[in-house]
Structure formats: structure tokens, C-alpha cells
XYZ file of C-alpha atoms in Angstrom:
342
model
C -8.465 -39.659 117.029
C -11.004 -38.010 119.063
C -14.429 -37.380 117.124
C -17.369 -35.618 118.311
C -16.669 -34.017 121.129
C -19.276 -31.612 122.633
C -18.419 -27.925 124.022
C -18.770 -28.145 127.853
C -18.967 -25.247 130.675
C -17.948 -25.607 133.966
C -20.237 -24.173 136.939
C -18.549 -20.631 136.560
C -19.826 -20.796 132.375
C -16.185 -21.422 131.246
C -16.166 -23.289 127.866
C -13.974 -26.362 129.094
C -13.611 -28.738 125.850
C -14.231 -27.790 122.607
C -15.545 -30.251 119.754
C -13.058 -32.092 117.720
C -14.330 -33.583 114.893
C -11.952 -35.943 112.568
C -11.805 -35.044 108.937
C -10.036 -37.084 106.009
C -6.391 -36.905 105.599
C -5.171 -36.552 108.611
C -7.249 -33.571 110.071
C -9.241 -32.439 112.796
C -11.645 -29.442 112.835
C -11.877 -27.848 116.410
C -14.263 -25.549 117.398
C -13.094 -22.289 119.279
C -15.662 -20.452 121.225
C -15.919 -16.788 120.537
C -17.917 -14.082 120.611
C -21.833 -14.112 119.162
C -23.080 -14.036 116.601
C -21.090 -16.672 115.250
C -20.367 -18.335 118.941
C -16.995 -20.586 117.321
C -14.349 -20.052 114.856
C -12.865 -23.397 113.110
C -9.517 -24.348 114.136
C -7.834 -27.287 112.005
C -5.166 -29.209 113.567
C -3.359 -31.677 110.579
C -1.455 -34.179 111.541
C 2.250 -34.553 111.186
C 4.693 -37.421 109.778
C 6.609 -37.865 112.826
C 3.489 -36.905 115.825
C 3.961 -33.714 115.929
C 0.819 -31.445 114.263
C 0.645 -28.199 112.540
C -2.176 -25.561 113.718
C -4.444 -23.710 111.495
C -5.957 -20.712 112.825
C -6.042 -20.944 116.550
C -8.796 -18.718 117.536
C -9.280 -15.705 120.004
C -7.365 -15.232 122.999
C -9.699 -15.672 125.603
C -9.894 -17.726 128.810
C -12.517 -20.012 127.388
C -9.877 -20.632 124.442
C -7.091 -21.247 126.446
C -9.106 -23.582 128.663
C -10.466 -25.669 125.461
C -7.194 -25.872 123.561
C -5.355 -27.134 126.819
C -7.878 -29.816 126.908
C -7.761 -30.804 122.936
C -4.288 -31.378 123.581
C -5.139 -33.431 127.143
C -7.533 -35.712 125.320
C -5.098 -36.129 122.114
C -2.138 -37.272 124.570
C -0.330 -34.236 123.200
C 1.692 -31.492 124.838
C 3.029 -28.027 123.434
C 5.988 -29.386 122.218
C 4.325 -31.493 119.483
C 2.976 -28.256 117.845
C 5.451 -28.007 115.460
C 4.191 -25.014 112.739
C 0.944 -22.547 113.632
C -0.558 -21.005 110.078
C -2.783 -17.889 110.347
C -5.256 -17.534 107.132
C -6.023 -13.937 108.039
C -4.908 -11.176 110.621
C -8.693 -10.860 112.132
C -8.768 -11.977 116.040
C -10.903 -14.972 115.516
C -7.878 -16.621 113.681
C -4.989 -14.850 114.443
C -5.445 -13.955 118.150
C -4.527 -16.896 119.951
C -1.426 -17.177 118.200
C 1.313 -15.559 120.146
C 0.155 -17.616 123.269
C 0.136 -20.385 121.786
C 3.912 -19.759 120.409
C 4.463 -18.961 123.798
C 3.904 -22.317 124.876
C 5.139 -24.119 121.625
C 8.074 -22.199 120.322
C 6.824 -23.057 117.293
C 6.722 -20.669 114.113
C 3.341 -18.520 112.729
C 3.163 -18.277 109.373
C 1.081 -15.694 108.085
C 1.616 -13.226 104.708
C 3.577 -10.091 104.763
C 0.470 -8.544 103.730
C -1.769 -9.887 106.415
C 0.920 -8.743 109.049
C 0.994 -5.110 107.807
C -2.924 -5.157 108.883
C -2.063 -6.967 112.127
C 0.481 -3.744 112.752
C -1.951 -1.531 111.666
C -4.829 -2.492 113.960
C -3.174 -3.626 116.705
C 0.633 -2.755 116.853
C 2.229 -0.072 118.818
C 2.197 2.510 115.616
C -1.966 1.132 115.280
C -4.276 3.887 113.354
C -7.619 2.204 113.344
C -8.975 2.571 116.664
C -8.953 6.062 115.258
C -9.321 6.357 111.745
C -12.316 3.759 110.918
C -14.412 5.809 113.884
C -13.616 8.905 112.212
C -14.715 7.676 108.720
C -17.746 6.619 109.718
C -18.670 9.992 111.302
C -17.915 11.536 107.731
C -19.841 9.373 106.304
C -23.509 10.349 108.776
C -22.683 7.728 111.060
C -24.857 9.461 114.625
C -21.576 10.377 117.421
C -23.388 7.880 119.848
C -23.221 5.142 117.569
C -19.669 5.984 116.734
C -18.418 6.117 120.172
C -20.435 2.531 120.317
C -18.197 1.194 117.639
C -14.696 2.987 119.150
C -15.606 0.745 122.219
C -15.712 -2.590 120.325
C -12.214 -2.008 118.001
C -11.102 -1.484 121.739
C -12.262 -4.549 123.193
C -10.296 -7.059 120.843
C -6.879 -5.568 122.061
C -6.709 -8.384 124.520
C -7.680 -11.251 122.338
C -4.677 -10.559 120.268
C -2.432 -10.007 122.926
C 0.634 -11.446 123.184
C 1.452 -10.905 119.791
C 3.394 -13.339 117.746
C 6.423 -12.813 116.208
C 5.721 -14.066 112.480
C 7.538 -15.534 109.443
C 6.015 -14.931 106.148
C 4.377 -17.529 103.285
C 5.614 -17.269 99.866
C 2.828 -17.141 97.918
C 5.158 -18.102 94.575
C 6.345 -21.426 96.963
C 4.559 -24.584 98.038
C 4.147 -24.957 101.991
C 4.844 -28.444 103.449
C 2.316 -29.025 105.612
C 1.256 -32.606 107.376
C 4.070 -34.297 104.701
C 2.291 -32.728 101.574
C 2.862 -29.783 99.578
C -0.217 -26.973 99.500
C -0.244 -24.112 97.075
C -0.828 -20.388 99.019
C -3.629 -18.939 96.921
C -3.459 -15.166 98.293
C -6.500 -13.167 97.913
C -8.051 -10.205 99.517
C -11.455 -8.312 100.121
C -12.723 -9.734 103.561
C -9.269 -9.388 104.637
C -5.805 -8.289 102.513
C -3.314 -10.728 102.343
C -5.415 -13.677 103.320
C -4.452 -17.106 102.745
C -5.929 -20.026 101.697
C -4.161 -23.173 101.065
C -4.761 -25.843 98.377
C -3.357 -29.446 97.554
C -4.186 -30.040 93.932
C -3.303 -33.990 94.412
C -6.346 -33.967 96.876
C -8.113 -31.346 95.866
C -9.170 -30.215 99.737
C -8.102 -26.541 100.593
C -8.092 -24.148 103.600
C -10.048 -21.654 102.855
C -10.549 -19.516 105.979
C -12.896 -16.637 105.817
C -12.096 -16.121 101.857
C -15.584 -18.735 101.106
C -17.882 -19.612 103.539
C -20.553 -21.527 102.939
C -24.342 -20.393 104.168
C -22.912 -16.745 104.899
C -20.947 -14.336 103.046
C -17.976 -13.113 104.618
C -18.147 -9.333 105.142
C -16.081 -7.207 102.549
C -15.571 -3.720 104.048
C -14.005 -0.727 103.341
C -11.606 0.347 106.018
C -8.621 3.716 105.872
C -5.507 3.006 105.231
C -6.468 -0.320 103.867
C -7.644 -1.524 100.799
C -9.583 1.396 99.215
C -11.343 -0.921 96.826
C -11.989 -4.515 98.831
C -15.054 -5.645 96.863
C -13.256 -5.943 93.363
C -10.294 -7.003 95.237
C -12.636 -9.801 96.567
C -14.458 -10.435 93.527
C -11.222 -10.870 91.902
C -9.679 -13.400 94.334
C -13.245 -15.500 94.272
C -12.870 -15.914 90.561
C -9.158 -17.192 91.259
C -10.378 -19.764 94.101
C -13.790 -20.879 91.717
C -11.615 -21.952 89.056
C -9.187 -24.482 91.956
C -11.197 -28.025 91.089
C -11.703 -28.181 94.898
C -13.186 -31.528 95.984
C -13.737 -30.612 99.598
C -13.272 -26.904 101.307
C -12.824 -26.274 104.644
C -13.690 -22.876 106.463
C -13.307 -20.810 108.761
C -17.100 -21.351 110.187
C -19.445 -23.391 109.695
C -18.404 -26.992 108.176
C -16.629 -28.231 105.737
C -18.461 -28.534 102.222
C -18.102 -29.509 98.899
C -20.246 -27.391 96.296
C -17.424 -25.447 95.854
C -17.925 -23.680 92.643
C -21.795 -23.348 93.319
C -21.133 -21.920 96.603
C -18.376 -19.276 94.731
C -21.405 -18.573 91.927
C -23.682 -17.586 94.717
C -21.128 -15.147 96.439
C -20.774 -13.075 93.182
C -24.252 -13.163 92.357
C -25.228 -11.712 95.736
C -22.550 -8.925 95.893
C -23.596 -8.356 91.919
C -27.387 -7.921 93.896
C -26.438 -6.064 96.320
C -24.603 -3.647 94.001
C -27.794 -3.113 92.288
C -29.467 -2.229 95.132
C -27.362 0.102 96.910
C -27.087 1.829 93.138
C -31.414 1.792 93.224
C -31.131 3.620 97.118
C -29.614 6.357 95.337
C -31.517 6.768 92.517
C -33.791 8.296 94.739
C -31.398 11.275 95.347
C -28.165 11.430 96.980
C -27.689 9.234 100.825
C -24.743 9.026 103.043
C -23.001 5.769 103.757
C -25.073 5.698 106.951
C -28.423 6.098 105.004
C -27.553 3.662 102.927
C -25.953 1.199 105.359
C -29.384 1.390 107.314
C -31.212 0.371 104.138
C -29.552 -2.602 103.191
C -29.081 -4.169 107.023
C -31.136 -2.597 109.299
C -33.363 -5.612 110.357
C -29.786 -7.794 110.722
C -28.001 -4.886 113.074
C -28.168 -5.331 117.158
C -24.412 -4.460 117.964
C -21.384 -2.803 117.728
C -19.794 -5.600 115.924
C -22.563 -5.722 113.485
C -22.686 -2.183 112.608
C -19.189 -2.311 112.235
C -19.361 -4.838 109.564
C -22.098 -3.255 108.354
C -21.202 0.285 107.841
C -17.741 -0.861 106.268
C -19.699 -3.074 103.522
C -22.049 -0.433 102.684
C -18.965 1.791 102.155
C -16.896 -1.283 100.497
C -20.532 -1.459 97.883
C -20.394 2.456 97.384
C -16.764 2.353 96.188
C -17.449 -0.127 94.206
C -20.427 1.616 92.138
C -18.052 4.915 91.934
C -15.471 2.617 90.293
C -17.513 1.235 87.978
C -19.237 4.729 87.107
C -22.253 4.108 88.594
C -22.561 6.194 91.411
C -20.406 10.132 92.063
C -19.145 10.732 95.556
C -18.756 15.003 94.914
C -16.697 17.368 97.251
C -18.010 18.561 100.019
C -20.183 16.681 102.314
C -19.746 12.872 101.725
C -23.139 11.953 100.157
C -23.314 9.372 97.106
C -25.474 10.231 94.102
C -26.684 8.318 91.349
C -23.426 9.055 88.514
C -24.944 11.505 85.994
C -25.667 9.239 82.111
């Protein structure tokens, strides 16, 4: 196998290769490039009985991502033909995007869940609402109009890293999935995204994780319409599930692979459990929009679109969260959160 490969441009700043790095058992990690901040997404290619390989989150559709996966293939002495299965954790373009091209080229099956392909219809699909509707809630909830139209522009811009879309079968979550001549469990969770994936072999104990633990950041948890309309105990819920898998080795969707699995879980649900607390201390002070209190929790980490996006929905995602649990009153009228009345 291939091993260390570094990303290399090309004189017109194409990304050409992308690093492959061999993992135990049979798998590779590639890195995608995408978009900053995070500049790569983690694609996992596991090998096969009989040569062919099964594809774990392919990445954006870009140029740079066609370019780097022709070229993993190139150095591998593989063509499309030996992609034999293509499994999408989560319906976000970093991971799902690149998929219908790549079953273009293959003819191979994506596997995704039911769930996760409602979302991928619902953002991107010819009956699509969020371009729309997340805009819209954000101006409801004090988001400025310039900042909004900022934020229509972005949803916009991804419509051509999913494009062509893939046709999809679905993963039984109640069925093992055979994957590289071993059986992995689908542990379906939600939160960062609903209906996302990951994929465990207890024999092993190594699992797929995707976006659903990362380790060094969290993965953003944010309320969107139509969606979820409580994604933080939806995600807190699912963490609990995957902290209690005796997983000897995770690997994610960024950053690398790691193994202080149940520490790393602990530390997720003691920094939304913060966070909570904080967002329910900004309006002790008297009742704040979304936007007021989205500002106050990431101002200092917001210089884009994309950011804000994330942002503004996880503010949101924290508010519902503290009207759930009685905490905090959203009232009629104008949509300002107060401190809930003892």
C-alpha cells in the first residue's frame, strides 16, 4: 500500500494527489481537499477480499477532488471498476458530495440511511426548502439582512459540490453491513447531522465514526427548519450510545484517527453541558435574540459565511435546548429568549 503521501498542486494551484496514509486492517485514510477552515475531509478506502475496495465518504465534488481521487486510484494500480460499494456517514457535502460522480464512474452502490437521504432531498433536491427557510429563520431570530443575504450565498455555493446526485440504497440500522469481508454494526445517531452513520466491528473494536466524534473539535450541532427541532439532545443522546461501544480505535471524519474514545465522548458532553450554562447566564441579563446570543458565545471564532452559519444554528440548537429543559421561555411575539421564570 501507498503510505504517506503528501497533497501536491500543480502550477495552476490544483490539488493533484492527496495523502494516503495506511491504517490497520486493511484501510487507508485519504485526505480530500476542501474548503477552509478545515482544508480536508477524511476519506477511508477498506480493502476488499477479492481486490476490489469499498469507499467511505468520498468528499466534495470539486475539481481538486476529482483530480486527487483519479490519482489515489493511479498510484494504487486501481481503476473504477474495483470500487465495488461507496458508504456515506452523513448527507453534508464534505462526505456525501462526491458520491454520484464517483457512481458515475463505478456503477457501484451508495449506501447511506433513509434518514440521511430525506436531508440530502431537502437541501439539495429538486423539491429543496433550505436555501430558503434557514435564511429566513435567522432573520427572525435578529440575524442583520446583510449578513443574511451573506449566508443565502454560501447554502448556494455547495449546489455544485453535490452535483450529480447519487441514486442511493439504504443501511439497515437493525442489520450488520459486510464491509472489507467483516460484519460492522450501523450505530445511527443524530444532532450534527440526522440519520448519520457510524459503523462499528465489535470483534475489532475500530469504528467509522464520521462527523458524530471528532477528536480536538466538536462537531457543530445546529438547529435547522424542517429538520430536527431539538438536535442537541438528539446528539447528546446518540454520544451516550457511541461512549458506551468499547471502541479500541475511532476513525473520523477530520483530523486522525484516535483512541481515547470514551475520554474524548466525556469531553463533548461536558462542553455542550458548559456551553448550556452559558448561553442560560447571557440571558439572565434580560431577554437576547439568537443573534445576540450567537455573537456572545463565537464572536472572536466568526470570519465567514460558513462560520456564521454554523454558528447561528448552534446558538439556536443551545436555546432549544434550555427551553426544553425549562430553563429558558421563548414568548410570542418577537423571537427573544428570556431567562424561564422560577
Amino acid at each position: 500500500m501507498v503510505t504517506g503521501r503528501r497533497l501536491q498542486r500543480g502550477g495552476d494551484g490544483i490539488m493533484r494527489k492527496a495523502e494516503v496514509k495506511d491504517r490497520e486492517g486493511g484501510i487507508l485514510q485519504v485526505s480530500m481537499p476542501m474548503d477552509p477552515p478545515l482544508r480536508w475531509v477524511n476519506s477511508y478506502i477498506v480493502a476488499e477480499p477479492e481486490g476490489g475496495i469499498t469507499v467511505i465518504d468520498p468528499g466534495p465534488h470539486t475539481p481538486e477532488a476529482e483530480l486527487a481521487w483519479q490519482g489515489v486510484l493511479d498510484e494504487l494500480d486501481l481503476s473504477w471498476d474495483h470500487v465495488q460499494q461507496i458508504i456515506v456517514t452523513h448527507h453534508h457535502p464534505d462526505h456525501y458530495g462526491l458520491s454520484g460522480w464517483m457512481q458515475a464512474r463505478s456503477g457501484s452502490k451508495v449506501w447511506m440511511t433513509e434518514r440521511a437521504h430525506a436531508e440530502v432531498r431537502m437541501s439539495w433536491g429538486a423539491e429543496a426548502t433550505l436555501n430558503e427557510s434557514l435564511p429566513l429563520l435567522f432573520l427572525r431570530h435578529g440575524m442583520p439582512e446583510d449578513l443574511v443575504q451573506g449566508v443565502r450565498e454560501h447554502l448556494e455555493s455547495f449546489l455544485t459540490q453535490v452535483t450529480p446526485q447519487a441514486e442511493v440504497s439504504y443501511i439497515d440500522a437493525a442489520a450488520a453491513f459486510v464491509m472489507g469481508g467483516r460484519e460492522w454494526t450501523p450505530v445511527v445517531t443524530g444532532g450534527h447531522a440526522p440519520g448519520h452513520v457510524s459503523l462499528y466491528e465489535a470483534g475489532s473494536g475500530l469504528l467509522f465514526c464520521g462527523d458524530a466524534v471528532l477528536p480536538q473539535i466538536s462537531p457543530n450541532v445546529g438547529l435547522q427548519p424542517g429538520s430536527d427541532p431539538q438536535p442537541l439532545q438528539t446528539f447528546l443522546e446518540g454520544l451516550r450510545v457511541l461512549r458506551s461501544l468499547p471502541v479500541r480505535r475511532a476513525f473520523p471524519g477530520h483530523r486522525e484517527p484516535f483512541t481515547a474514545w470514551a475520554e474524548r465522548a466525556d469531553s463533548l458532553l461536558r462542553h455542550h453541558e458548559e456551553r448550556l450554562d452559558t448561553a442560560a447566564q447571557l440571558l439572565a441579563g434580560g431577554p437576547q435574540s439568537g443573534f445576540a446570543v450567537c455573537e456572545a458565545l463565537f464572536r472572536s471564532r466568526v470570519t465567514s459565511a460558513h462560520q456564521l452559519r454554523f454558528a447561528m444554528s448552534e446558538a439556536l440548537a443551545h436555546l432549544a435546548e434550555l427551553v426544553r429543559r425549562g430553563r429558558a421561555a421563548e414568548p410570542d411575539g418577537p423571537l427573544l429568549f428570556a431567562a424561564a421564570e422560577r
